[in-house]
Short mmCIF file of C-alpha atoms and ligand atoms in Angstrom, two decimals:
data_model
loop_
_atom_site.label_atom_id
_atom_site.label_comp_id
_atom_site.label_asym_id
_atom_site.label_seq_id
_atom_site.Cartn_x
_atom_site.Cartn_y
_atom_site.Cartn_z
CA MET B 29 -66.24 15.33 -6.14
CA ASN B 30 -65.94 13.38 -9.20
CA VAL B 31 -67.50 10.17 -9.02
CA PHE B 32 -66.65 7.37 -11.30
CA THR B 33 -69.25 4.41 -12.23
CA ILE B 34 -68.40 0.89 -12.70
CA ASN B 35 -69.99 -0.79 -15.04
CA PRO B 36 -70.45 -4.13 -13.03
CA SER B 37 -69.90 -6.18 -16.69
CA LEU B 38 -66.36 -4.74 -16.06
CA THR B 39 -65.84 -8.31 -13.70
CA GLU B 40 -66.86 -10.80 -16.13
CA GLN B 41 -64.19 -8.94 -18.77
CA MET B 42 -61.55 -9.18 -16.73
CA ILE B 43 -62.58 -12.61 -15.64
CA ALA B 44 -61.42 -13.02 -19.04
CA TRP B 45 -58.96 -11.03 -19.75
CA ARG B 46 -57.00 -12.89 -16.86
CA ARG B 47 -57.30 -16.44 -17.67
CA ASP B 48 -56.39 -15.93 -22.08
CA PHE B 49 -53.55 -14.21 -20.35
CA HIS B 50 -53.07 -17.01 -18.17
CA GLN B 51 -53.16 -19.65 -21.43
CA TYR B 52 -50.15 -17.28 -22.71
CA PRO B 53 -48.13 -16.93 -19.98
CA GLU B 54 -44.65 -14.98 -21.46
CA ILE B 55 -41.54 -14.56 -20.00
CA GLY B 56 -39.46 -11.07 -19.02
CA TRP B 57 -39.18 -9.29 -22.22
CA THR B 58 -40.99 -11.39 -24.18
CA GLU B 59 -44.56 -9.80 -23.13
CA PHE B 60 -45.15 -9.58 -27.37
CA ARG B 61 -48.96 -10.91 -27.41
CA THR B 62 -49.61 -9.63 -23.79
CA ALA B 63 -47.71 -6.07 -24.39
CA SER B 64 -49.76 -5.90 -27.28
CA ILE B 65 -52.82 -7.34 -26.98
CA ILE B 66 -52.72 -4.03 -24.52
CA ALA B 67 -51.08 -2.13 -26.74
CA HIS B 68 -54.44 -2.88 -28.84
CA GLU B 69 -57.42 -1.89 -26.15
CA LEU B 70 -56.00 0.64 -24.96
CA SER B 71 -55.94 1.95 -27.83
CA GLN B 72 -59.45 1.36 -28.78
CA LEU B 73 -60.22 2.41 -25.73
CA GLY B 74 -58.81 5.46 -26.28
CA PHE B 75 -55.83 5.92 -24.58
CA ARG B 76 -52.89 7.95 -26.27
CA VAL B 77 -50.75 4.49 -26.41
CA GLN B 78 -46.73 4.49 -26.19
CA ILE B 79 -44.93 1.80 -27.00
CA GLY B 80 -41.34 -0.53 -27.57
CA LYS B 81 -38.82 2.27 -27.69
CA GLU B 82 -40.97 5.04 -26.77
CA VAL B 83 -41.36 4.06 -22.54
CA LEU B 84 -37.75 1.52 -22.76
CA SER B 85 -34.32 2.68 -22.85
CA GLU B 86 -32.08 -0.01 -25.35
CA ASP B 87 -29.88 -0.36 -22.33
CA ARG B 88 -31.86 -3.64 -20.17
CA MET B 89 -30.98 -5.49 -17.62
CA GLY B 90 -31.35 -9.30 -18.30
CA VAL B 91 -32.70 -9.30 -22.23
CA PRO B 92 -32.83 -13.18 -23.19
CA SER B 93 -31.19 -14.03 -26.52
CA ASP B 94 -31.96 -13.20 -29.66
CA PHE B 95 -32.84 -17.02 -30.78
CA GLN B 96 -35.53 -16.92 -27.46
CA LEU B 97 -36.37 -13.95 -28.17
CA GLY B 98 -37.05 -14.75 -32.14
CA VAL B 99 -38.98 -18.48 -31.20
CA CYS B 100 -41.45 -16.10 -28.38
CA PHE B 101 -41.89 -13.62 -30.85
CA GLU B 102 -43.72 -16.22 -33.29
CA GLU B 103 -45.64 -17.52 -31.55
CA ALA B 104 -47.50 -15.06 -29.99
CA GLN B 105 -47.86 -13.94 -33.39
CA ASN B 106 -49.75 -17.13 -33.75
CA ASN B 107 -51.71 -17.30 -30.69
CA GLY B 108 -52.78 -13.53 -31.84
CA GLY B 109 -50.29 -10.66 -31.11
CA TYR B 110 -51.20 -7.26 -32.55
CA LYS B 111 -48.75 -7.83 -35.51
CA GLU B 112 -48.88 -3.74 -35.48
CA TYR B 113 -47.88 -3.54 -31.73
CA MET B 114 -45.13 -6.39 -32.13
CA GLU B 115 -43.11 -4.42 -35.01
CA LYS B 116 -42.62 -1.87 -32.57
CA MET B 117 -41.32 -4.58 -30.22
CA VAL B 118 -38.84 -6.19 -32.55
CA GLY B 119 -35.88 -7.67 -29.58
CA GLY B 120 -37.59 -7.67 -26.84
CA TYR B 121 -39.37 -4.04 -25.82
CA THR B 122 -42.44 -5.07 -25.35
CA GLY B 123 -42.75 -2.11 -22.13
CA VAL B 124 -46.71 -0.03 -23.25
CA VAL B 125 -47.64 2.58 -21.63
CA GLY B 126 -51.75 5.05 -22.01
CA THR B 127 -51.47 8.12 -21.01
CA LEU B 128 -55.98 9.78 -20.89
CA GLN B 129 -55.40 13.49 -21.21
CA GLY B 130 -58.81 15.26 -18.84
CA LYS B 131 -60.59 18.03 -19.31
CA LYS B 132 -59.30 20.11 -16.97
CA ALA B 133 -56.47 20.67 -15.41
CA GLY B 134 -55.05 18.27 -12.16
CA PRO B 135 -51.87 15.87 -11.00
CA SER B 136 -50.36 13.21 -12.95
CA ILE B 137 -50.55 10.29 -11.49
CA ALA B 138 -49.61 7.13 -13.10
CA PHE B 139 -50.16 3.33 -12.29
CA ARG B 140 -48.01 0.22 -12.32
CA PHE B 141 -48.72 -3.76 -13.64
CA ASP B 142 -46.40 -6.27 -14.15
CA MET B 143 -47.56 -8.66 -17.71
CA ASP B 144 -44.14 -11.62 -17.46
CA ALA B 145 -44.38 -14.67 -15.78
CA LEU B 146 -41.93 -18.15 -14.98
CA GLU B 147 -40.31 -20.58 -16.55
CA ILE B 148 -42.06 -22.89 -14.83
CA LEU B 149 -43.89 -25.93 -15.54
CA GLU B 150 -47.93 -26.14 -14.62
CA SER B 151 -50.19 -28.51 -12.77
CA ASP B 152 -52.37 -30.81 -14.48
CA GLU B 153 -53.97 -31.91 -11.54
CA PHE B 154 -57.78 -31.73 -12.61
CA ALA B 155 -57.95 -29.51 -8.99
CA HIS B 156 -56.27 -27.12 -10.38
CA SER B 157 -59.21 -24.62 -11.85
CA PRO B 158 -56.85 -23.47 -14.42
CA MET B 159 -56.43 -27.07 -15.75
CA HIS B 160 -60.54 -27.98 -15.50
CA LEU B 161 -61.89 -24.72 -15.91
CA GLY B 162 -60.12 -24.86 -19.04
CA PHE B 163 -57.72 -21.91 -19.15
CA ARG B 164 -53.81 -24.09 -17.58
CA SER B 165 -50.61 -22.98 -19.92
CA GLN B 166 -50.96 -23.76 -23.51
CA TYR B 167 -46.64 -22.92 -23.14
CA GLU B 168 -45.29 -26.64 -20.94
CA GLY B 169 -42.55 -24.70 -19.36
CA LYS B 170 -43.89 -21.35 -18.71
CA MET B 171 -46.81 -19.80 -16.29
CA HIS B 172 -48.41 -17.65 -14.51
CA ALA B 173 -47.44 -18.18 -11.58
CA CYS B 174 -46.97 -15.05 -9.44
CA GLY B 175 -50.12 -13.33 -10.86
CA HIS B 176 -49.20 -10.86 -13.02
CA ASP B 177 -51.83 -12.30 -15.34
CA ALA B 178 -54.49 -10.85 -13.10
CA HIS B 179 -52.39 -7.30 -12.50
CA CYS B 180 -52.36 -6.82 -16.16
CA SER B 181 -56.67 -7.11 -16.75
CA ILE B 182 -55.94 -5.41 -12.91
CA GLY B 183 -55.10 -2.99 -15.50
CA LEU B 184 -57.39 -3.03 -18.80
CA GLY B 185 -59.92 -2.86 -15.84
CA LEU B 186 -59.06 0.74 -14.84
CA ALA B 187 -58.46 1.74 -18.27
CA SER B 188 -61.87 1.14 -18.53
CA VAL B 189 -62.92 2.69 -15.92
CA LEU B 190 -60.95 5.77 -16.91
CA ALA B 191 -62.44 6.08 -20.77
CA ALA B 192 -66.73 5.95 -20.04
CA ASN B 193 -65.90 8.56 -17.12
CA LEU B 194 -63.29 11.01 -19.39
CA ASP B 195 -65.61 13.97 -18.29
CA GLN B 196 -64.20 13.25 -14.48
CA ILE B 197 -60.61 12.98 -15.44
CA GLU B 198 -59.02 16.29 -14.28
CA GLY B 199 -55.11 16.03 -15.51
CA THR B 200 -53.22 13.23 -16.64
CA ILE B 201 -53.88 8.95 -16.04
CA LYS B 202 -51.23 7.15 -17.03
CA ILE B 203 -51.10 3.48 -16.90
CA ILE B 204 -47.58 1.63 -17.46
CA PHE B 205 -47.91 -2.23 -18.47
CA GLN B 206 -43.82 -2.97 -17.39
CA PRO B 207 -42.45 -5.82 -19.36
CA ALA B 208 -39.77 -8.13 -16.99
CA GLU B 209 -40.17 -7.88 -13.54
CA GLU B 210 -38.85 -11.62 -12.34
CA GLY B 211 -35.22 -11.03 -11.99
CA VAL B 212 -36.37 -7.16 -11.51
CA ARG B 213 -35.24 -6.37 -15.14
CA GLY B 214 -37.81 -3.40 -16.76
CA ALA B 215 -37.97 -1.28 -14.47
CA LYS B 216 -34.42 0.64 -14.16
CA SER B 217 -35.17 0.99 -18.31
CA MET B 218 -38.41 2.52 -17.91
CA VAL B 219 -37.69 4.83 -15.61
CA ASP B 220 -34.74 5.79 -17.82
CA ALA B 221 -36.44 6.02 -20.86
CA GLY B 222 -38.46 9.23 -18.74
CA VAL B 223 -42.08 7.40 -18.33
CA VAL B 224 -42.01 8.27 -15.08
CA ASP B 225 -40.77 11.64 -15.12
CA ASP B 226 -43.72 13.33 -14.58
CA VAL B 227 -45.48 12.12 -12.38
CA ASP B 228 -46.96 13.27 -9.01
CA TYR B 229 -48.88 10.45 -8.00
CA PHE B 230 -47.29 6.65 -8.54
CA LEU B 231 -49.27 3.77 -7.64
CA GLY B 232 -47.92 -0.12 -7.61
CA MET B 233 -49.42 -3.12 -6.56
CA HIS B 234 -49.44 -7.40 -6.46
CA VAL B 235 -51.96 -9.51 -5.14
CA GLY B 236 -51.80 -12.52 -3.32
CA THR B 237 -48.11 -12.39 -1.75
CA GLY B 238 -50.19 -14.45 1.40
CA SER B 239 -53.05 -11.26 2.08
CA PRO B 240 -56.74 -13.08 2.66
CA LEU B 241 -59.25 -11.82 0.86
CA GLY B 242 -60.66 -8.41 1.93
CA THR B 243 -57.76 -7.03 3.23
CA VAL B 244 -55.62 -3.76 1.66
CA ILE B 245 -52.77 -3.24 2.49
CA ALA B 246 -51.99 0.48 1.89
CA GLY B 247 -48.34 1.02 2.22
CA THR B 248 -45.22 -1.43 1.96
CA SER B 249 -41.35 -0.33 2.82
CA GLY B 250 -38.35 -2.94 3.40
CA PHE B 251 -38.17 -4.37 0.05
CA LEU B 252 -34.51 -5.27 -0.34
CA ALA B 253 -32.06 -2.82 -2.51
CA THR B 254 -30.78 -5.76 -4.96
CA THR B 255 -28.52 -6.85 -8.03
CA LYS B 256 -28.76 -9.91 -10.09
CA ILE B 257 -25.23 -10.81 -11.44
CA ASP B 258 -24.12 -12.98 -14.07
CA ALA B 259 -19.98 -13.18 -13.59
CA GLU B 260 -17.88 -15.58 -16.38
CA PHE B 261 -14.23 -16.40 -15.24
CA THR B 262 -12.26 -17.19 -19.13
CA GLY B 263 -8.70 -19.19 -17.78
CA LYS B 264 -6.69 -21.77 -20.04
CA ALA B 265 -6.98 -24.89 -21.36
CA ALA B 266 -3.91 -27.79 -21.27
CA HIS B 267 -3.79 -31.32 -20.69
CA ALA B 268 -4.04 -32.07 -17.09
CA GLY B 269 -1.88 -34.31 -17.49
CA ALA B 270 0.36 -33.10 -19.35
CA GLU B 271 1.46 -29.89 -18.91
CA PRO B 272 -0.92 -28.61 -16.49
CA GLU B 273 1.68 -25.48 -15.44
CA LYS B 274 0.41 -24.12 -18.87
CA GLY B 275 -3.62 -23.87 -18.13
CA LYS B 276 -5.58 -21.30 -16.65
CA ASN B 277 -8.39 -22.98 -14.12
CA ALA B 278 -11.46 -21.47 -14.03
CA LEU B 279 -12.95 -23.04 -11.76
CA ILE B 280 -10.74 -22.43 -9.37
CA ALA B 281 -10.92 -18.76 -9.58
CA ALA B 282 -14.88 -19.16 -9.35
CA ALA B 283 -14.29 -22.37 -6.37
CA THR B 284 -12.30 -19.52 -4.75
CA ALA B 285 -14.37 -16.42 -5.16
CA ILE B 286 -17.36 -18.71 -4.26
CA LEU B 287 -16.33 -19.19 -1.01
CA GLY B 288 -15.30 -15.02 -0.61
CA LEU B 289 -18.35 -14.21 -1.65
CA HIS B 290 -20.10 -15.92 1.16
CA ALA B 291 -17.37 -15.17 3.65
CA ILE B 292 -18.19 -11.07 3.03
CA PRO B 293 -18.75 -9.54 6.64
CA HIS B 294 -21.79 -8.60 7.47
CA HIS B 295 -22.97 -5.38 7.89
CA SER B 296 -23.86 -2.95 10.80
CA GLY B 297 -26.62 -0.42 8.82
CA GLY B 298 -28.07 -3.45 8.28
CA ALA B 299 -29.25 -6.95 6.99
CA SER B 300 -27.67 -8.39 4.07
CA ARG B 301 -27.89 -11.53 1.46
CA ILE B 302 -25.65 -12.84 -0.50
CA ASN B 303 -26.24 -16.13 -2.77
CA VAL B 304 -24.20 -17.75 -5.85
CA GLY B 305 -27.04 -19.80 -7.23
CA THR B 306 -25.23 -21.89 -10.00
CA CYS B 307 -21.92 -22.44 -10.68
CA ILE B 308 -21.17 -23.85 -13.94
CA ALA B 309 -17.15 -25.32 -14.81
CA GLY B 310 -15.33 -27.00 -17.06
CA ASP B 311 -15.19 -29.51 -20.09
CA GLY B 312 -14.05 -32.39 -18.73
CA ARG B 313 -11.98 -35.03 -16.01
CA ASN B 314 -8.20 -34.56 -17.77
CA ILE B 315 -8.43 -30.76 -18.83
CA VAL B 316 -7.94 -28.46 -17.26
CA PRO B 317 -10.62 -25.54 -16.38
CA ALA B 318 -11.21 -22.68 -18.77
CA SER B 319 -14.33 -21.84 -17.83
CA ALA B 320 -17.03 -20.95 -15.49
CA THR B 321 -19.66 -19.01 -14.51
CA LEU B 322 -21.57 -17.90 -11.85
CA GLN B 323 -25.62 -16.68 -11.68
CA LEU B 324 -24.67 -14.58 -8.07
CA GLU B 325 -27.43 -11.54 -6.05
CA THR B 326 -27.03 -9.50 -3.21
CA ARG B 327 -29.19 -7.67 -1.08
CA GLY B 328 -29.32 -5.08 1.91
CA GLU B 329 -31.91 -3.47 3.59
CA ASN B 330 -31.16 0.04 2.56
CA SER B 331 -28.86 1.08 0.09
CA GLU B 332 -25.66 1.91 2.20
CA VAL B 333 -25.68 -1.58 3.43
CA HIS B 334 -26.71 -3.05 -0.34
CA ASN B 335 -24.17 -1.00 -1.90
CA TYR B 336 -21.34 -2.05 0.24
CA VAL B 337 -22.68 -5.91 -0.56
CA HIS B 338 -22.22 -5.51 -4.46
CA GLU B 339 -19.05 -3.80 -3.89
CA GLN B 340 -17.45 -6.57 -1.52
CA ALA B 341 -19.06 -9.18 -4.27
CA ILE B 342 -17.41 -7.21 -7.35
CA ALA B 343 -13.74 -6.89 -5.51
CA VAL B 344 -13.89 -10.93 -4.47
CA LEU B 345 -14.44 -11.64 -7.81
CA GLU B 346 -11.80 -9.26 -9.53
CA GLY B 347 -9.63 -11.03 -6.63
CA ALA B 348 -10.26 -14.55 -7.41
CA SER B 349 -9.48 -14.20 -10.55
CA LYS B 350 -6.50 -12.57 -10.47
CA MET B 351 -5.51 -15.42 -8.41
CA TYR B 352 -5.55 -17.80 -10.46
CA GLY B 353 -4.56 -15.61 -14.09
CA THR B 354 -7.96 -15.86 -15.49
CA GLU B 355 -10.03 -12.33 -17.37
CA LEU B 356 -12.98 -11.89 -15.53
CA SER B 357 -16.46 -10.71 -16.84
CA TYR B 358 -19.44 -9.80 -15.13
CA GLU B 359 -23.18 -8.27 -16.79
CA ILE B 360 -25.41 -6.92 -13.72
CA VAL B 361 -28.92 -8.26 -15.05
CA GLY B 362 -30.81 -7.28 -12.74
CA ALA B 363 -31.77 -4.42 -9.73
CA ALA B 364 -34.08 -2.90 -7.32
CA LYS B 365 -33.84 -0.78 -5.19
CA THR B 366 -35.19 -0.01 -1.64
CA CYS B 367 -37.92 2.23 -0.92
CA THR B 368 -40.27 3.35 1.30
CA SER B 369 -44.10 3.88 0.33
CA SER B 370 -45.37 7.98 1.19
CA GLU B 371 -46.66 8.71 3.59
CA LYS B 372 -49.60 10.82 2.44
CA LEU B 373 -50.32 8.81 -0.05
CA ILE B 374 -50.03 5.59 2.31
CA LYS B 375 -53.45 7.77 4.11
CA ILE B 376 -54.52 8.37 0.48
CA VAL B 377 -54.85 4.99 -0.57
CA SER B 378 -56.01 3.30 2.92
CA HIS B 379 -59.20 6.03 2.56
CA ALA B 380 -60.17 4.92 -0.83
CA ALA B 381 -60.28 1.50 0.49
CA GLU B 382 -62.42 1.55 3.23
CA THR B 383 -65.10 2.29 0.91
CA VAL B 384 -64.70 -0.77 -1.39
CA ASP B 385 -66.73 -2.76 -1.10
CA GLY B 386 -65.98 -6.12 0.19
CA VAL B 387 -62.91 -4.62 1.98
CA GLU B 388 -62.92 -6.48 5.72
CA GLU B 389 -59.28 -4.83 6.64
CA VAL B 390 -56.78 -1.62 5.63
CA VAL B 391 -53.78 -1.99 6.91
CA PRO B 392 -52.11 0.57 6.33
CA HIS B 393 -48.07 -0.10 6.20
CA SER B 394 -46.23 -3.43 6.19
CA LYS B 395 -42.46 -4.56 6.17
CA PHE B 396 -41.41 -6.88 3.59
CA VAL B 397 -37.96 -7.37 4.55
CA ALA B 398 -37.10 -10.18 2.19
CA GLY B 399 -38.05 -9.93 -0.98
CA SER B 400 -37.13 -7.10 -4.12
CA GLU B 401 -39.52 -5.61 -6.27
CA ASP B 402 -38.15 -3.35 -9.17
CA ALA B 403 -41.81 -1.04 -8.70
CA THR B 404 -39.55 0.61 -6.12
CA TYR B 405 -37.02 2.31 -8.90
CA MET B 406 -39.97 4.78 -10.69
CA MET B 407 -41.38 4.82 -7.09
CA ASP B 408 -37.43 6.18 -5.92
CA HIS B 409 -37.35 8.15 -9.40
CA VAL B 410 -41.19 9.88 -8.58
CA GLN B 411 -40.24 10.51 -5.01
CA ARG B 412 -37.59 12.31 -5.50
CA GLN B 413 -38.54 14.57 -8.25
CA GLY B 414 -41.40 15.36 -5.40
CA GLY B 415 -44.02 12.84 -5.87
CA LEU B 416 -45.48 10.69 -3.54
CA ALA B 417 -45.34 6.79 -4.28
CA THR B 418 -47.28 3.98 -2.69
CA TYR B 419 -46.99 0.67 -3.38
CA ALA B 420 -49.77 -1.30 -2.28
CA ILE B 421 -51.10 -5.19 -2.23
CA PHE B 422 -54.64 -6.91 -2.62
CA GLY B 423 -55.11 -9.91 -0.46
CA THR B 424 -57.34 -12.31 -2.14
CA THR B 425 -56.62 -16.46 -1.55
CA LEU B 426 -54.01 -18.03 -3.21
CA ALA B 427 -54.45 -21.97 -4.18
CA ALA B 428 -50.33 -22.16 -3.70
CA GLY B 429 -47.53 -19.85 -3.05
CA HIS B 430 -46.10 -16.99 -5.24
CA HIS B 431 -44.30 -18.99 -7.46
CA HIS B 432 -45.31 -22.39 -7.16
CA GLU B 433 -46.61 -24.80 -10.21
CA LYS B 434 -49.97 -24.67 -8.49
CA PHE B 435 -50.21 -21.32 -7.40
CA ASP B 436 -53.69 -19.66 -8.44
CA ILE B 437 -55.81 -16.07 -7.82
CA GLY B 438 -58.68 -16.25 -6.34
CA GLU B 439 -60.98 -13.79 -9.14
CA ALA B 440 -62.47 -12.37 -6.10
CA VAL B 441 -59.70 -9.76 -5.64
CA PHE B 442 -60.10 -8.05 -9.59
CA PRO B 443 -63.41 -5.56 -8.13
CA ILE B 444 -61.56 -4.60 -5.21
CA ALA B 445 -58.98 -3.69 -6.58
CA LEU B 446 -60.70 -1.80 -9.23
CA SER B 447 -62.69 -0.34 -7.18
CA ALA B 448 -59.58 0.50 -4.75
CA TRP B 449 -57.86 2.37 -7.57
CA ILE B 450 -60.81 4.29 -8.41
CA ALA B 451 -61.33 5.30 -5.29
CA THR B 452 -57.57 6.53 -4.80
CA ILE B 453 -58.17 8.64 -7.66
CA GLU B 454 -60.86 9.76 -6.17
CA GLN B 455 -59.73 10.74 -3.33
CA ILE B 456 -56.39 12.05 -4.76
CA TYR B 457 -58.79 14.57 -6.70
CA GLN B 458 -60.54 15.77 -3.62
CA TYR B 459 -57.08 15.96 -1.39
CA GLU B 460 -55.48 18.13 -4.24
CA GLY B 461 -58.69 20.42 -4.71
CA ARG B 462 -58.66 20.35 -0.57
ZN1 ZN W 524 -42.96 -13.08 -8.78
ZN1 ZN W 525 -44.97 -11.20 -8.36
#
């Protein structure tokens, strides 16, 4: 059996990386600093590094404005981003893939880590650890409140172990650092660029999610398929008193759409969700509103149910627009699929996790019918090609729930996640060789 050795000092290093990433949180498609540091580290470790348009298709969902991208790029430049790598990410192409080729033949194994933060103002209460330990966000209004800072550091920890154990590697190991998971935007573009085309084993992960430290969930199902839609109704302004008949009322079109969207009948094939989260319309009290925008999302337990809700939603938007003579344009700004972890890989990860110090409970499989996660795009792609894919959860102590201003993860999860992934590689080799 191939046995990898892990340098114990890596835990300190992972904590240092995490606290650094935590201080400079970058939202989806603006991870210039984070991605460039990752690219630099991977390159130092001897990985083949692919970056920017090499790992992302041009067609990306939910990219911020050029202005916002520019501001974030400059911030990254001023805070230690590596210029040579950042140059390849202009326009928000902030994905990185590191590949290590073993000397012996073997399978292609991929690990996926997400890098983005959220637009949340981090707590400045002294009791909040990042505050009293001195690594609170330097960017007011942005925060790593989901643990993706931890994911990045675990990914780099994994890369360090692999580089130090090159002789043990059979086949290829790819470490995928994905931008823009929040809002489920980044994964599809990496799949479209071919990043997981050659992958036999795909492993995604999240820390926390309510499971205690010491618990490892080896596989998941139930992530809801989803699309995030920005819709814009364009009407015509007119004097509301003098000639209202000359206007085309975009606000009423949007309001009609909202009621219609929330009235879409349920589907007998499974759970679904729809939500119109924002509506911005109109210019003034005495003006027929010429514009209205909606931000909405649809979700479904399986692709049949989700396709139904999505198509109904588009029909409602189009119908409501037509009723009031407005023009409708809409954009899909995020999407994820539903996906179930592969049984065989769940077993492999479970066996691996059982061997890890600090693991108290291994749960083979957990069903999450609530949220969405765009790693499902990668999982689905790998499974369709005959590969195996899973999404694991590494439990840890949380100071508050995900996406909360006092969110903070217990760093004790780092050596557990790292050892579990290394043991998983060992188990895969054993499974392949049997
Ligand atoms: Zn999140
Ligand atoms: Zn997350």
